[in-house]
mmCIF file of C-alpha atoms in Angstrom:
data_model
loop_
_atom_site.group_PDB
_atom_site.id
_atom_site.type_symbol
_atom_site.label_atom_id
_atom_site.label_comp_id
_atom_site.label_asym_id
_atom_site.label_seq_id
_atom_site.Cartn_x
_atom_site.Cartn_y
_atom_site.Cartn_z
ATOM 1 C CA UNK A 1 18.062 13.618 11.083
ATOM 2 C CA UNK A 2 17.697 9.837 11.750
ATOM 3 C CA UNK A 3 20.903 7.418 11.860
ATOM 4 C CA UNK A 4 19.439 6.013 8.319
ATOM 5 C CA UNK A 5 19.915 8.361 5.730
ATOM 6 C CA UNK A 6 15.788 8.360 3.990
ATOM 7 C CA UNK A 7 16.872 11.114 1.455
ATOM 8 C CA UNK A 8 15.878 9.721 -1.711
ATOM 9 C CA UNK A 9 14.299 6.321 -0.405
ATOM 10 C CA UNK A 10 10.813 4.822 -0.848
ATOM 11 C CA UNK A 11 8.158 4.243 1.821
ATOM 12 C CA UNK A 12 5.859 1.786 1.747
ATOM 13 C CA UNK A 13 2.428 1.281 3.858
ATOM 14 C CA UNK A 14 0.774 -2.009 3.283
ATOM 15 C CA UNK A 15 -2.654 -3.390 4.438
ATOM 16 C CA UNK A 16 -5.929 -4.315 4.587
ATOM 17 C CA UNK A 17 -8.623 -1.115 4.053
ATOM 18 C CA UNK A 18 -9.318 0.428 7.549
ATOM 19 C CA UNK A 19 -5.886 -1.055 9.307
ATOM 20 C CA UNK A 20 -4.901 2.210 10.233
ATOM 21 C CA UNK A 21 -2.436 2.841 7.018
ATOM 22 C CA UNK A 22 -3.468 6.609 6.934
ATOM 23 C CA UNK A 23 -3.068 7.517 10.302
ATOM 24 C CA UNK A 24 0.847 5.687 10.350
ATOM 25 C CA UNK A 25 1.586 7.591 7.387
ATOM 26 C CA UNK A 26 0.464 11.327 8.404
ATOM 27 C CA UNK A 27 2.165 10.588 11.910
ATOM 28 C CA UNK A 28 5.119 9.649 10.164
ATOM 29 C CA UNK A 29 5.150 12.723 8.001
ATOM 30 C CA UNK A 30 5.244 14.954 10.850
ATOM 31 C CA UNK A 31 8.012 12.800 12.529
ATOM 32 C CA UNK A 32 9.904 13.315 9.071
ATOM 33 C CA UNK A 33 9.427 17.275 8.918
ATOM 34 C CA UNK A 34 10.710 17.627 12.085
ATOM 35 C CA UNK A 35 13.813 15.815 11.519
ATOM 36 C CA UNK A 36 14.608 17.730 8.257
ATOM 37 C CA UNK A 37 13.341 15.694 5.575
ATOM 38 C CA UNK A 38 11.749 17.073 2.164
ATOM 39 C CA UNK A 39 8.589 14.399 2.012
ATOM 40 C CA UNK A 40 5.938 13.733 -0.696
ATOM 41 C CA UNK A 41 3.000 11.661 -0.210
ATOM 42 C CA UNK A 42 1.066 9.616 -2.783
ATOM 43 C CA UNK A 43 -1.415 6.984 -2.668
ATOM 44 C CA UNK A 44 -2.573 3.809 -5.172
ATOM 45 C CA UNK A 45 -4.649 3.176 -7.043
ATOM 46 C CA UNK A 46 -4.186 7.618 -7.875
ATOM 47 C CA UNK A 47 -1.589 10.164 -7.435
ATOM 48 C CA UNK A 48 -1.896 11.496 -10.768
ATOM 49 C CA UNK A 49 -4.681 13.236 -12.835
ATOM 50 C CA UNK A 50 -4.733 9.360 -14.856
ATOM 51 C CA UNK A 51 -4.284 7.499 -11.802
ATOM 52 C CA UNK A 52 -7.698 9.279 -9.994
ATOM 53 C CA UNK A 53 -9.468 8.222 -13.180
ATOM 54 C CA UNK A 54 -8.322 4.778 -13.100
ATOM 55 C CA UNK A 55 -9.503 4.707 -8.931
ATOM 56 C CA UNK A 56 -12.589 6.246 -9.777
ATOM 57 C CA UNK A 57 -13.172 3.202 -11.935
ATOM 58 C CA UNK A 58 -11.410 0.507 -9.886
ATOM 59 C CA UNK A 59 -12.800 2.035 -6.716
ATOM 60 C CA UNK A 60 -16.261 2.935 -7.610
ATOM 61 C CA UNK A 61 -19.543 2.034 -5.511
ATOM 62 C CA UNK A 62 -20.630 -1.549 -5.863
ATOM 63 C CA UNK A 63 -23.143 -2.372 -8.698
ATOM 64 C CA UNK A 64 -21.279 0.281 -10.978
ATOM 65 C CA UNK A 65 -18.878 -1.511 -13.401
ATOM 66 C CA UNK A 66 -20.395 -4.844 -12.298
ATOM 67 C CA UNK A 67 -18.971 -6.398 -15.420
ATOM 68 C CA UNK A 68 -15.330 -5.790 -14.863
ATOM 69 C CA UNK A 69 -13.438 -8.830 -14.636
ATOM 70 C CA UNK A 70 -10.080 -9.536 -12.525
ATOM 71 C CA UNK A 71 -7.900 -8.403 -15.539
ATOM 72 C CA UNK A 72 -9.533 -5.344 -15.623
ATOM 73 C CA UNK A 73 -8.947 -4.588 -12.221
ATOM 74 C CA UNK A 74 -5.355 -5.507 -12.655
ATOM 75 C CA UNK A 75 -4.376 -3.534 -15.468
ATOM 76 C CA UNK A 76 -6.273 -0.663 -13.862
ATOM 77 C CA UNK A 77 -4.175 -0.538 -10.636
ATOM 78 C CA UNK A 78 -1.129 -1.393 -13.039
ATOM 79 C CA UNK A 79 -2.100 2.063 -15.116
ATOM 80 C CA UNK A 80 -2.118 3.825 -12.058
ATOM 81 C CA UNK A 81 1.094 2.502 -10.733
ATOM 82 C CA UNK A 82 2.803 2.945 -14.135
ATOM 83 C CA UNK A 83 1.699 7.290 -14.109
ATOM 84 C CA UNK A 84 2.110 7.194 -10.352
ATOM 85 C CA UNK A 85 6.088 6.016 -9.974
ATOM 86 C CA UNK A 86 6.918 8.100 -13.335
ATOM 87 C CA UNK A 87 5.426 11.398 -12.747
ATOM 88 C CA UNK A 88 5.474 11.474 -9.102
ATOM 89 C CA UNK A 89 7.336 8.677 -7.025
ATOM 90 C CA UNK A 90 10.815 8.548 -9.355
ATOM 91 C CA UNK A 91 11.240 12.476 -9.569
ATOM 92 C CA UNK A 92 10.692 12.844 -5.902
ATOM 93 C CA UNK A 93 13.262 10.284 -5.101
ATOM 94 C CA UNK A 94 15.849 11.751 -8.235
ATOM 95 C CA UNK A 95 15.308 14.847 -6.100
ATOM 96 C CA UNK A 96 16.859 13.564 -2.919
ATOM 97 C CA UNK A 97 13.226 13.771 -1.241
ATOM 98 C CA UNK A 98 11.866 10.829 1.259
ATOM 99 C CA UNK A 99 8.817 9.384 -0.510
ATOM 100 C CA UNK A 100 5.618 7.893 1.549
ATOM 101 C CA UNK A 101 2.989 5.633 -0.658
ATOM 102 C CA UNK A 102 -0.037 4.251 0.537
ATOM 103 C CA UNK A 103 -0.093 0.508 -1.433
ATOM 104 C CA UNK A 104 1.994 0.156 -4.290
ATOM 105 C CA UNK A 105 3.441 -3.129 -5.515
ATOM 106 C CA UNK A 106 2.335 -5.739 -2.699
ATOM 107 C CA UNK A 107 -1.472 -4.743 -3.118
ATOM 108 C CA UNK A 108 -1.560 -6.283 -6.350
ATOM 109 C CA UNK A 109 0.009 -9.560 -5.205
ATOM 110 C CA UNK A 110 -1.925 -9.360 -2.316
ATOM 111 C CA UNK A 111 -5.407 -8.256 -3.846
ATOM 112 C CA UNK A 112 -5.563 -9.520 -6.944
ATOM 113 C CA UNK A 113 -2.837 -12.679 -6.858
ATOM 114 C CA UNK A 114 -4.211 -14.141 -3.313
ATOM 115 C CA UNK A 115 -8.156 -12.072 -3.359
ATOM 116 C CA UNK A 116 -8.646 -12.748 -6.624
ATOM 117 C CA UNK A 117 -6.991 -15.798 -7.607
ATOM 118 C CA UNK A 118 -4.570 -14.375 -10.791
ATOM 119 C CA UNK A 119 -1.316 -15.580 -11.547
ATOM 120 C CA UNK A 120 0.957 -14.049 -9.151
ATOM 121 C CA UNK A 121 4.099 -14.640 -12.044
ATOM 122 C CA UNK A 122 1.774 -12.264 -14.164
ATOM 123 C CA UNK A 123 1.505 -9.506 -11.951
ATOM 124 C CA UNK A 124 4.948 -9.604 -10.689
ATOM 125 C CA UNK A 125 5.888 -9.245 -14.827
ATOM 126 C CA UNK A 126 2.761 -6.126 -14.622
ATOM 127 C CA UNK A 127 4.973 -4.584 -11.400
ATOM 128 C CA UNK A 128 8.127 -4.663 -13.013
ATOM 129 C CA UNK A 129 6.999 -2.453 -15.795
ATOM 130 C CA UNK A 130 4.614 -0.305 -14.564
ATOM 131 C CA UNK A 131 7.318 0.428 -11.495
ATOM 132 C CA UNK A 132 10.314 0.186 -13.900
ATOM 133 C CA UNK A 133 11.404 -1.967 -11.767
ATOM 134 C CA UNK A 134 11.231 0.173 -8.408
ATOM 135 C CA UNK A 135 10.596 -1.469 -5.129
ATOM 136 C CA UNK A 136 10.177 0.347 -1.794
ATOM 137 C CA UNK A 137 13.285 0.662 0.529
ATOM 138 C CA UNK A 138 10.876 -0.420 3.334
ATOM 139 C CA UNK A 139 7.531 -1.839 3.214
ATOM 140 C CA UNK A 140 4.940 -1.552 6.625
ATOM 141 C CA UNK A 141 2.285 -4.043 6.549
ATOM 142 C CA UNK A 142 -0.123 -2.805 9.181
ATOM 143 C CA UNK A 143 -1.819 -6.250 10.390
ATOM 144 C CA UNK A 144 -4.894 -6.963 11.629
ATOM 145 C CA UNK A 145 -7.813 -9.336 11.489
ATOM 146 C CA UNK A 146 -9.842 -9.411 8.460
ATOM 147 C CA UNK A 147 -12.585 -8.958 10.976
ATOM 148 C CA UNK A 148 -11.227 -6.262 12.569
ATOM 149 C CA UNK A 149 -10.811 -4.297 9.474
ATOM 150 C CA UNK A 150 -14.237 -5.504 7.613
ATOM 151 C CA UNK A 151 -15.888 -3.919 11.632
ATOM 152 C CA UNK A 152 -13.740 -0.742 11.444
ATOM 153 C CA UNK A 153 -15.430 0.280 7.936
ATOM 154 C CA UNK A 154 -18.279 2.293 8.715
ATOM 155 C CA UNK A 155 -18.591 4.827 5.812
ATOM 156 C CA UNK A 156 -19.686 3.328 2.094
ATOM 157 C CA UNK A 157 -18.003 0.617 0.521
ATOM 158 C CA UNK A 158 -16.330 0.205 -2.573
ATOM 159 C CA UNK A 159 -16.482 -2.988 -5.387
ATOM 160 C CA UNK A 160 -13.677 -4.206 -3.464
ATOM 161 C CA UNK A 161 -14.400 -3.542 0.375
ATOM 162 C CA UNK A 162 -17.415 -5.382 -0.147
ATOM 163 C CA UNK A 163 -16.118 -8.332 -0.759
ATOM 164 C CA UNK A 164 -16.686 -11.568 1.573
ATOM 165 C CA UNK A 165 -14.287 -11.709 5.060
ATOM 166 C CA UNK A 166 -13.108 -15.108 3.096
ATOM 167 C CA UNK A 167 -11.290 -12.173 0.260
ATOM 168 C CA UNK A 168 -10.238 -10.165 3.161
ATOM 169 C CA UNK A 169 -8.582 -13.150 4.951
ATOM 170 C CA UNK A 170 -6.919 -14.601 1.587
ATOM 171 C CA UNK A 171 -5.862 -11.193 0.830
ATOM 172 C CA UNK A 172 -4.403 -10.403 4.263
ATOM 173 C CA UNK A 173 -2.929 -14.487 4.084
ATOM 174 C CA UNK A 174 -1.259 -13.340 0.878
ATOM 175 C CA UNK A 175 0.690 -10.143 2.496
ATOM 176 C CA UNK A 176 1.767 -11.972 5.332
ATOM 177 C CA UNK A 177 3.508 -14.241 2.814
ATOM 178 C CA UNK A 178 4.810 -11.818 0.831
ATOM 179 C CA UNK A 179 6.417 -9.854 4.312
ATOM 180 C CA UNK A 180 7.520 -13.390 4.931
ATOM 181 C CA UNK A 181 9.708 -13.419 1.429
ATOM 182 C CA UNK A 182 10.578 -10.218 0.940
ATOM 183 C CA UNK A 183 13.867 -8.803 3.604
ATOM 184 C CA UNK A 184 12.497 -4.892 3.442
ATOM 185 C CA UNK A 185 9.340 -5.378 4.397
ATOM 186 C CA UNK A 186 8.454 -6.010 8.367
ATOM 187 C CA UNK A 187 4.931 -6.638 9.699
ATOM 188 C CA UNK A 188 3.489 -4.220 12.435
ATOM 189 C CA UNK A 189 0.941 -4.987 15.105
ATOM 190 C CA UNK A 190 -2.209 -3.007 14.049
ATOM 191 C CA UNK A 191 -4.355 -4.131 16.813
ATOM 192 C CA UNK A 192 -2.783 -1.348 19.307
ATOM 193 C CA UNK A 193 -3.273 1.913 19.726
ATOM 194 C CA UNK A 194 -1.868 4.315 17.358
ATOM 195 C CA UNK A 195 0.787 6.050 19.235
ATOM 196 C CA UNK A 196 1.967 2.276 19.710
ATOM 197 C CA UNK A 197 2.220 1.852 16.109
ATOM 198 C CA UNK A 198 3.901 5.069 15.550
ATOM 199 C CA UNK A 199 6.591 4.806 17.889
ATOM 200 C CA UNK A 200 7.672 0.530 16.124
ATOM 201 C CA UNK A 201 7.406 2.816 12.759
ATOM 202 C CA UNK A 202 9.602 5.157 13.693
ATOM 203 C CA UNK A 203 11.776 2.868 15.630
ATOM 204 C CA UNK A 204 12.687 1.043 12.728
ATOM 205 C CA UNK A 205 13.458 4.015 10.697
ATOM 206 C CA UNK A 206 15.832 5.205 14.034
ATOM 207 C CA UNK A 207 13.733 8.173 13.960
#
């Protein structure tokens, strides 16, 4: 067992799409089995049988749901969020497990305050409820270059990876000022190889 006690605690992985957020968390999974923990994963927007339904929407191909506005978007990730933390994410922790979510409250700001131009007051308000207000015991924001990320996806994009680089580098701006404000969060180098990344992960968790 680590020298920090992750029973119960909240796991956050932040980024940009294609940073290398998936690979981080299943190698930090395995790092966690092996030093005793009980571990659920989840992932936003989903997690739940309303939360896929909601990232079917939110998520979907580009040209379907062309005429969903910002809000929309919003209080879809916020619906998600809301099922996510109270079926999944607050029972896990209640039950002493260590809990590892891909995005959860800093997407929003980052996505749809910074992306998309809302009112970041408004979805902070959103977060509280939909998270009752939870926030993560430690956030990762994997970072690289908007370019870098926009080059690494190769399969078919959704509504929102299709977006302009100028979104990706606002929304990437926007979590680099939200690691800046918030003291549990820390920013990781994602322009190394993985088993570089895994090793500052785990270091920071004294795994």
């Amino acid at each position: 067992m680590s020298a920090i006690d992750l029973r119960g605690k909240l796991i956050a992985f932040e980024g940009l799409d294609a940073c290398g957020k998936s690979t981080q968390e299943r190698r930090l999974i395995r790092r966690l089995d092996e030093a005793g923990y009980d571990v659920v994963s989840t992932v936003e927007p989903g997690g739940t049988t309303i939360g896929d339904a909601a990232r079917a929407i939110v998520l979907s191909k580009p040209g379907a749901y062309h005429a969903m506005i910002p809000f929309s978007e919003l209080l879809l990730f916020m619906i998600s969020r809301a099922q996510n933390t109270h079926e999944v994410i607050r029972p896990a922790m209640e039950a002493g497990k260590t809990v590892i979510v891909s995005r959860y409250r800093m997407s929003s700001e980052a996505y749809q305050g910074y992306g998309r131009g809302m009112d970041l007051d408004l979805i902070r308000t959103l977060n509280d409820h939909a998270t009752e207000n939870l926030h993560p015991d430690l956030t990762f924001f994997i970072n690289v270059p908007a370019e870098t990320a926009v080059r690494r996806k190769k399969s078919e994009h959704d509504r929102i990876e299709i977006e302009a680089l100028a979104f990706h580098e606002r929304v990437r701006h926007g979590f680099l000022e939200l690691v800046a404000q918030d003291p549990h969060a820390v920013v990781i180098d994602g322009d190394r190889p993985p088993e570089q990344i895994e090793e500052d992960v785990a270091r920071y968790l004294q795994l």
